[in-house]
mmCIF file of C-alpha atoms and ligand atoms in Angstrom:
data_model
loop_
_atom_site.group_PDB
_atom_site.id
_atom_site.type_symbol
_atom_site.label_atom_id
_atom_site.label_comp_id
_atom_site.label_asym_id
_atom_site.label_seq_id
_atom_site.Cartn_x
_atom_site.Cartn_y
_atom_site.Cartn_z
ATOM 1 C CA SER A 1 66.572 73.219 117.787
ATOM 2 C CA ASP A 2 64.710 70.327 116.493
ATOM 3 C CA GLY A 3 67.820 68.915 114.819
ATOM 4 C CA SER A 4 66.419 69.090 111.269
ATOM 5 C CA ASP A 5 69.039 71.622 110.242
ATOM 6 C CA GLY A 6 71.790 69.168 111.317
ATOM 7 C CA SER A 7 73.014 71.531 113.985
ATOM 8 C CA SER A 8 70.916 70.287 116.796
ATOM 9 C CA ASP A 9 71.921 71.383 120.265
ATOM 10 C CA MET A 10 71.936 67.712 121.198
ATOM 11 C CA GLN A 11 75.124 67.546 119.531
ATOM 12 C CA ILE A 12 78.082 67.479 121.867
ATOM 13 C CA VAL A 13 81.869 67.926 121.385
ATOM 14 C CA ALA A 14 84.322 65.836 123.466
ATOM 15 C CA GLY A 15 87.724 66.760 124.527
ATOM 16 C CA THR A 16 90.615 64.432 125.425
ATOM 17 C CA ALA A 17 94.390 64.337 125.853
ATOM 18 C CA PRO A 18 96.083 61.524 123.977
ATOM 19 C CA GLY A 19 99.324 60.045 125.335
ATOM 20 C CA PHE A 20 97.588 58.273 128.283
ATOM 21 C CA GLU A 21 97.493 54.750 127.186
ATOM 22 C CA PRO A 22 95.203 52.748 127.302
ATOM 23 C CA PHE A 23 92.715 55.464 127.980
ATOM 24 C CA GLU A 24 93.424 57.649 124.957
ATOM 25 C CA MET A 25 96.102 57.594 122.425
ATOM 26 C CA THR A 26 96.856 58.013 118.783
ATOM 27 C CA ARG A 27 97.403 54.887 116.685
ATOM 28 C CA ASP A 28 97.943 55.007 112.918
ATOM 29 C CA GLY A 29 96.728 58.662 113.144
ATOM 30 C CA GLU A 30 93.484 57.663 114.793
ATOM 31 C CA LEU A 31 92.278 58.555 118.269
ATOM 32 C CA VAL A 32 91.557 55.361 120.120
ATOM 33 C CA GLY A 33 91.274 54.021 123.684
ATOM 34 C CA PHE A 34 89.157 52.966 126.526
ATOM 35 C CA ASP A 35 87.760 56.481 127.141
ATOM 36 C CA ILE A 36 86.976 56.896 123.453
ATOM 37 C CA ASP A 37 85.090 53.665 123.241
ATOM 38 C CA LEU A 38 83.310 54.250 126.546
ATOM 39 C CA LEU A 39 82.131 57.721 125.898
ATOM 40 C CA GLU A 40 80.829 56.756 122.536
ATOM 41 C CA ALA A 41 78.917 53.806 124.042
ATOM 42 C CA VAL A 42 77.534 55.979 126.888
ATOM 43 C CA VAL A 43 76.370 58.790 124.358
ATOM 44 C CA ASP A 44 74.635 56.116 122.344
ATOM 45 C CA GLU A 45 72.527 55.380 125.298
ATOM 46 C CA THR A 46 71.443 59.044 125.467
ATOM 47 C CA GLU A 47 69.445 61.469 123.201
ATOM 48 C CA TYR A 48 72.839 63.250 122.577
ATOM 49 C CA GLU A 49 74.932 62.814 119.583
ATOM 50 C CA LEU A 50 78.802 62.931 119.666
ATOM 51 C CA ALA A 51 79.726 65.360 116.787
ATOM 52 C CA GLU A 52 83.507 65.297 117.294
ATOM 53 C CA TRP A 53 86.566 64.752 119.405
ATOM 54 C CA ASN A 54 89.046 67.607 120.067
ATOM 55 C CA GLU A 55 92.570 67.073 121.475
ATOM 56 C CA TYR A 56 94.268 69.098 124.067
ATOM 57 C CA GLU A 57 97.072 68.995 126.556
ATOM 58 C CA PHE A 58 95.689 67.639 129.702
ATOM 59 C CA ASP A 59 95.910 70.908 131.591
ATOM 60 C CA SER A 60 93.915 72.766 128.910
ATOM 61 C CA LEU A 61 90.904 70.561 129.050
ATOM 62 C CA ILE A 62 89.145 72.302 131.937
ATOM 63 C CA PRO A 63 89.669 75.727 130.419
ATOM 64 C CA ALA A 64 88.376 74.430 127.135
ATOM 65 C CA LEU A 65 85.248 73.091 128.901
ATOM 66 C CA GLU A 66 84.743 76.416 130.778
ATOM 67 C CA ASN A 67 85.056 78.320 127.549
ATOM 68 C CA GLY A 68 82.543 76.233 125.883
ATOM 69 C CA ASN A 69 84.890 74.888 123.227
ATOM 70 C CA ILE A 70 83.973 71.339 124.396
ATOM 71 C CA ASP A 71 80.971 69.888 126.192
ATOM 72 C CA VAL A 72 82.532 66.911 127.877
ATOM 73 C CA ILE A 73 85.943 65.808 129.020
ATOM 74 C CA ALA A 74 86.904 62.197 128.686
ATOM 75 C CA ALA A 75 90.422 62.040 129.783
ATOM 76 C CA ALA A 76 90.818 59.563 132.698
ATOM 77 C CA MET A 77 90.266 62.724 134.827
ATOM 78 C CA THR A 78 89.942 62.041 138.677
ATOM 79 C CA ILE A 79 86.912 63.490 140.343
ATOM 80 C CA THR A 80 88.393 65.935 142.816
ATOM 81 C CA GLU A 81 86.919 68.648 145.184
ATOM 82 C CA ASP A 82 89.353 71.079 143.610
ATOM 83 C CA ARG A 83 88.091 70.513 140.088
ATOM 84 C CA GLN A 84 84.515 70.575 141.354
ATOM 85 C CA GLN A 85 84.985 74.219 142.056
ATOM 86 C CA SER A 86 85.048 74.854 138.296
ATOM 87 C CA ILE A 87 83.332 71.920 136.628
ATOM 88 C CA ALA A 88 80.919 69.046 137.333
ATOM 89 C CA PHE A 89 81.446 65.418 136.890
ATOM 90 C CA THR A 90 79.317 62.312 135.985
ATOM 91 C CA GLU A 91 79.110 59.319 138.220
ATOM 92 C CA PRO A 92 82.534 57.494 138.479
ATOM 93 C CA TYR A 93 83.463 55.047 135.624
ATOM 94 C CA TYR A 94 86.909 53.838 136.678
ATOM 95 C CA SER A 95 88.945 53.482 139.761
ATOM 96 C CA ALA A 96 92.746 53.996 139.926
ATOM 97 C CA ASN A 97 95.709 54.562 142.296
ATOM 98 C CA GLN A 98 99.108 56.058 141.756
ATOM 99 C CA SER A 99 102.397 54.457 140.855
ATOM 100 C CA VAL A 100 106.040 55.405 140.650
ATOM 101 C CA LEU A 101 107.945 54.543 137.523
ATOM 102 C CA VAL A 102 111.709 54.255 137.289
ATOM 103 C CA GLN A 103 114.201 53.299 134.548
ATOM 104 C CA SER A 104 114.206 49.503 133.818
ATOM 105 C CA GLY A 105 117.260 47.656 135.048
ATOM 106 C CA GLY A 106 118.644 50.607 136.930
ATOM 107 C CA ASP A 107 119.824 50.443 140.605
ATOM 108 C CA PHE A 108 117.254 52.830 141.908
ATOM 109 C CA ALA A 109 114.466 50.718 143.477
ATOM 110 C CA PRO A 110 112.317 52.889 145.639
ATOM 111 C CA GLU A 111 109.564 51.260 147.726
ATOM 112 C CA ALA A 112 107.865 54.263 149.087
ATOM 113 C CA LEU A 113 107.535 58.035 148.502
ATOM 114 C CA GLU A 114 110.102 58.738 151.229
ATOM 115 C CA ASP A 115 112.677 56.973 149.073
ATOM 116 C CA LEU A 116 112.394 59.708 146.449
ATOM 117 C CA GLU A 117 114.236 62.000 148.787
ATOM 118 C CA ASP A 118 116.580 64.306 146.728
ATOM 119 C CA ARG A 119 115.769 62.693 143.409
ATOM 120 C CA GLU A 120 114.745 64.163 140.196
ATOM 121 C CA VAL A 121 110.996 63.622 139.740
ATOM 122 C CA GLY A 122 108.488 64.281 136.911
ATOM 123 C CA ALA A 123 104.786 64.348 136.402
ATOM 124 C CA GLN A 124 102.249 65.753 133.980
ATOM 125 C CA SER A 125 101.101 69.326 134.412
ATOM 126 C CA GLY A 126 97.688 69.533 136.181
ATOM 127 C CA THR A 127 97.393 65.874 137.131
ATOM 128 C CA THR A 128 96.814 64.258 140.600
ATOM 129 C CA GLY A 129 100.307 62.777 140.082
ATOM 130 C CA GLU A 130 101.619 66.315 140.129
ATOM 131 C CA THR A 131 99.509 67.050 143.205
ATOM 132 C CA VAL A 132 101.215 64.151 145.018
ATOM 133 C CA VAL A 133 104.574 65.562 144.168
ATOM 134 C CA GLN A 134 103.656 68.975 145.398
ATOM 135 C CA GLU A 135 101.920 67.944 148.537
ATOM 136 C CA GLN A 136 103.858 64.802 149.521
ATOM 137 C CA LEU A 137 107.370 65.419 148.238
ATOM 138 C CA ILE A 138 107.909 69.227 147.967
ATOM 139 C CA ALA A 139 105.845 70.380 150.848
ATOM 140 C CA GLU A 140 107.276 67.738 152.993
ATOM 141 C CA GLY A 141 110.796 68.850 152.239
ATOM 142 C CA LEU A 142 111.777 65.458 150.506
ATOM 143 C CA ILE A 143 112.671 67.243 147.149
ATOM 144 C CA SER A 144 113.193 70.873 146.241
ATOM 145 C CA ASP A 145 111.118 72.835 143.591
ATOM 146 C CA ASP A 146 114.010 72.520 141.282
ATOM 147 C CA GLN A 147 113.998 68.745 141.492
ATOM 148 C CA TYR A 148 110.466 68.576 140.119
ATOM 149 C CA THR A 149 109.804 68.756 136.341
ATOM 150 C CA SER A 150 106.347 69.308 135.072
ATOM 151 C CA TYR A 151 105.694 68.033 131.480
ATOM 152 C CA ASP A 152 102.863 68.931 129.086
ATOM 153 C CA ASN A 153 102.476 65.117 128.459
ATOM 154 C CA TYR A 154 103.589 62.000 130.304
ATOM 155 C CA VAL A 155 105.028 60.786 127.095
ATOM 156 C CA TYR A 156 107.853 63.265 127.337
ATOM 157 C CA ALA A 157 108.502 62.451 130.965
ATOM 158 C CA VAL A 158 108.847 58.761 130.141
ATOM 159 C CA GLN A 159 111.431 59.693 127.314
ATOM 160 C CA GLU A 160 113.487 61.591 129.841
ATOM 161 C CA LEU A 161 113.209 58.771 132.411
ATOM 162 C CA GLU A 162 114.465 56.245 129.814
ATOM 163 C CA ARG A 163 117.469 58.536 129.178
ATOM 164 C CA GLY A 164 118.233 58.834 132.827
ATOM 165 C CA LEU A 165 117.441 62.576 133.002
ATOM 166 C CA LEU A 166 114.667 61.769 135.647
ATOM 167 C CA ASP A 167 114.878 59.376 138.518
ATOM 168 C CA ALA A 168 111.107 58.791 138.893
ATOM 169 C CA ILE A 169 107.651 59.613 137.540
ATOM 170 C CA VAL A 170 104.451 59.723 139.535
ATOM 171 C CA ILE A 171 101.556 58.554 137.318
ATOM 172 C CA ASP A 172 98.228 56.797 137.568
ATOM 173 C CA GLU A 173 98.919 53.096 137.954
ATOM 174 C CA PRO A 174 97.057 51.671 134.948
ATOM 175 C CA VAL A 175 99.004 54.094 132.651
ATOM 176 C CA GLY A 176 102.278 53.419 134.462
ATOM 177 C CA ALA A 177 101.842 49.688 133.928
ATOM 178 C CA THR A 178 101.201 50.207 130.249
ATOM 179 C CA PHE A 179 104.344 52.373 129.832
ATOM 180 C CA ALA A 180 106.214 49.606 131.681
ATOM 181 C CA ASP A 181 104.939 47.058 129.115
ATOM 182 C CA ASN A 182 105.945 49.228 126.123
ATOM 183 C CA ARG A 183 108.904 51.211 127.254
ATOM 184 C CA ASP A 184 112.248 50.923 129.107
ATOM 185 C CA VAL A 185 110.694 51.857 132.487
ATOM 186 C CA GLU A 186 109.130 49.713 135.248
ATOM 187 C CA VAL A 187 106.762 50.295 138.094
ATOM 188 C CA ALA A 188 108.779 50.612 141.299
ATOM 189 C CA PHE A 189 105.750 50.608 143.547
ATOM 190 C CA THR A 190 102.129 51.617 143.722
ATOM 191 C CA PHE A 191 100.308 53.545 146.454
ATOM 192 C CA GLU A 192 96.584 53.854 147.241
ATOM 193 C CA THR A 193 94.902 57.115 146.461
ATOM 194 C CA GLY A 194 91.392 55.782 145.806
ATOM 195 C CA GLU A 195 90.921 57.956 142.715
ATOM 196 C CA GLU A 196 87.758 57.678 140.577
ATOM 197 C CA TYR A 197 87.565 58.884 136.976
ATOM 198 C CA GLY A 198 84.432 60.873 135.805
ATOM 199 C CA PHE A 199 83.511 62.472 132.599
ATOM 200 C CA GLY A 200 83.699 66.309 133.153
ATOM 201 C CA VAL A 201 80.827 68.630 132.057
ATOM 202 C CA GLN A 202 80.064 72.381 132.610
ATOM 203 C CA GLN A 203 78.657 73.233 136.047
ATOM 204 C CA ASP A 204 75.269 74.117 134.768
ATOM 205 C CA ALA A 205 74.967 71.141 132.323
ATOM 206 C CA ASP A 206 72.699 69.110 134.602
ATOM 207 C CA ASP A 207 70.718 67.480 131.834
ATOM 208 C CA LEU A 208 73.929 66.298 130.026
ATOM 209 C CA GLU A 209 75.382 65.210 133.394
ATOM 210 C CA ALA A 210 72.334 63.097 134.232
ATOM 211 C CA ALA A 211 72.157 61.533 130.728
ATOM 212 C CA LEU A 212 75.727 60.533 130.792
ATOM 213 C CA SER A 213 75.587 59.045 134.303
ATOM 214 C CA GLU A 214 72.522 57.092 133.320
ATOM 215 C CA GLY A 215 74.416 56.063 130.234
ATOM 216 C CA ILE A 216 77.290 54.769 132.214
ATOM 217 C CA ALA A 217 74.964 52.707 134.350
ATOM 218 C CA ALA A 218 73.342 51.361 131.104
ATOM 219 C CA VAL A 219 76.619 50.168 129.548
ATOM 220 C CA ARG A 220 77.654 48.545 132.831
ATOM 221 C CA GLU A 221 74.310 46.812 132.861
ATOM 222 C CA SER A 222 74.448 45.604 129.275
ATOM 223 C CA GLY A 223 77.907 44.064 129.468
ATOM 224 C CA GLU A 224 79.366 46.612 127.036
ATOM 225 C CA TYR A 225 81.508 48.194 129.782
ATOM 226 C CA ASP A 226 83.163 44.765 130.406
ATOM 227 C CA GLU A 227 83.738 44.333 126.636
ATOM 228 C CA ILE A 228 85.464 47.661 126.386
ATOM 229 C CA THR A 229 87.528 46.821 129.426
ATOM 230 C CA GLN A 230 88.568 43.569 127.780
ATOM 231 C CA THR A 231 89.438 45.308 124.615
ATOM 232 C CA TRP A 232 91.817 47.758 126.233
ATOM 233 C CA PHE A 233 93.148 46.072 129.299
ATOM 234 C CA ASP A 234 93.244 42.302 128.733
ATOM 235 C CA SER A 235 94.986 42.185 125.418
HETATM 236 N N1 LIG B 1 93.801 60.728 136.678
HETATM 237 C C1 LIG B 1 94.733 61.839 136.676
HETATM 238 C C2 LIG B 1 94.189 63.187 136.920
HETATM 239 O O1 LIG B 1 93.094 63.299 136.894
HETATM 240 C C3 LIG B 1 95.613 61.732 135.346
HETATM 241 C C4 LIG B 1 94.738 62.004 134.168
HETATM 242 C C5 LIG B 1 95.562 62.277 132.893
HETATM 243 O O2 LIG B 1 96.807 62.431 132.871
HETATM 244 N N2 LIG B 1 94.904 62.078 131.808
HETATM 245 O O3 LIG B 1 94.913 64.116 137.158
#
């Protein structure tokens, strides 16, 4: 379409999963955060137009993209080979590692994954934190299946950790640090996973992927990337 009817195929719909501060969250009823500002700035560099944001649980984002309900995922999503079987990613826009959260002021102070042996552990469904639990705790025999609880959203996991119903949560380090600032939990330790976040697109959306990747480079170049980082990380 030429766009004159207002329904140009250059319009794209973004999907995200709030509750992952400071990347995406709801404040005063409004969707805000690093990913929100960054994707909007990136799309501004392209011929595309961001028509709306739809909100999902994290583990529903890839199905929503595959179904065509959304065109792009902006949800601090790590680029993984597993996900690349079903979707494509832009160039990376943020680097992160994992952390382990525990209750503040408690006497449990793990320093490494081995110290989580026989503990109650939580993570958010479909995340790389959950993969760490499955591959490095359950598969290694450190905890049983029953000792792992998978949550739709990390917000619920943090609530249970505060109440002492969980011993530890595995979560992306920047988000774990933000929960530690705002809630009665603390980062016990971090461990390197070398994850890189990308915006997710459909596997055949080559033009959109290229445009967004160029847009990411442009906002890095213009200084806008640094401004957005300062807004959400240094305040
Ligand atoms: N970066 C992690 C992942 O991709 C967590 C993302 C999230 O929970 N929003 O799985």
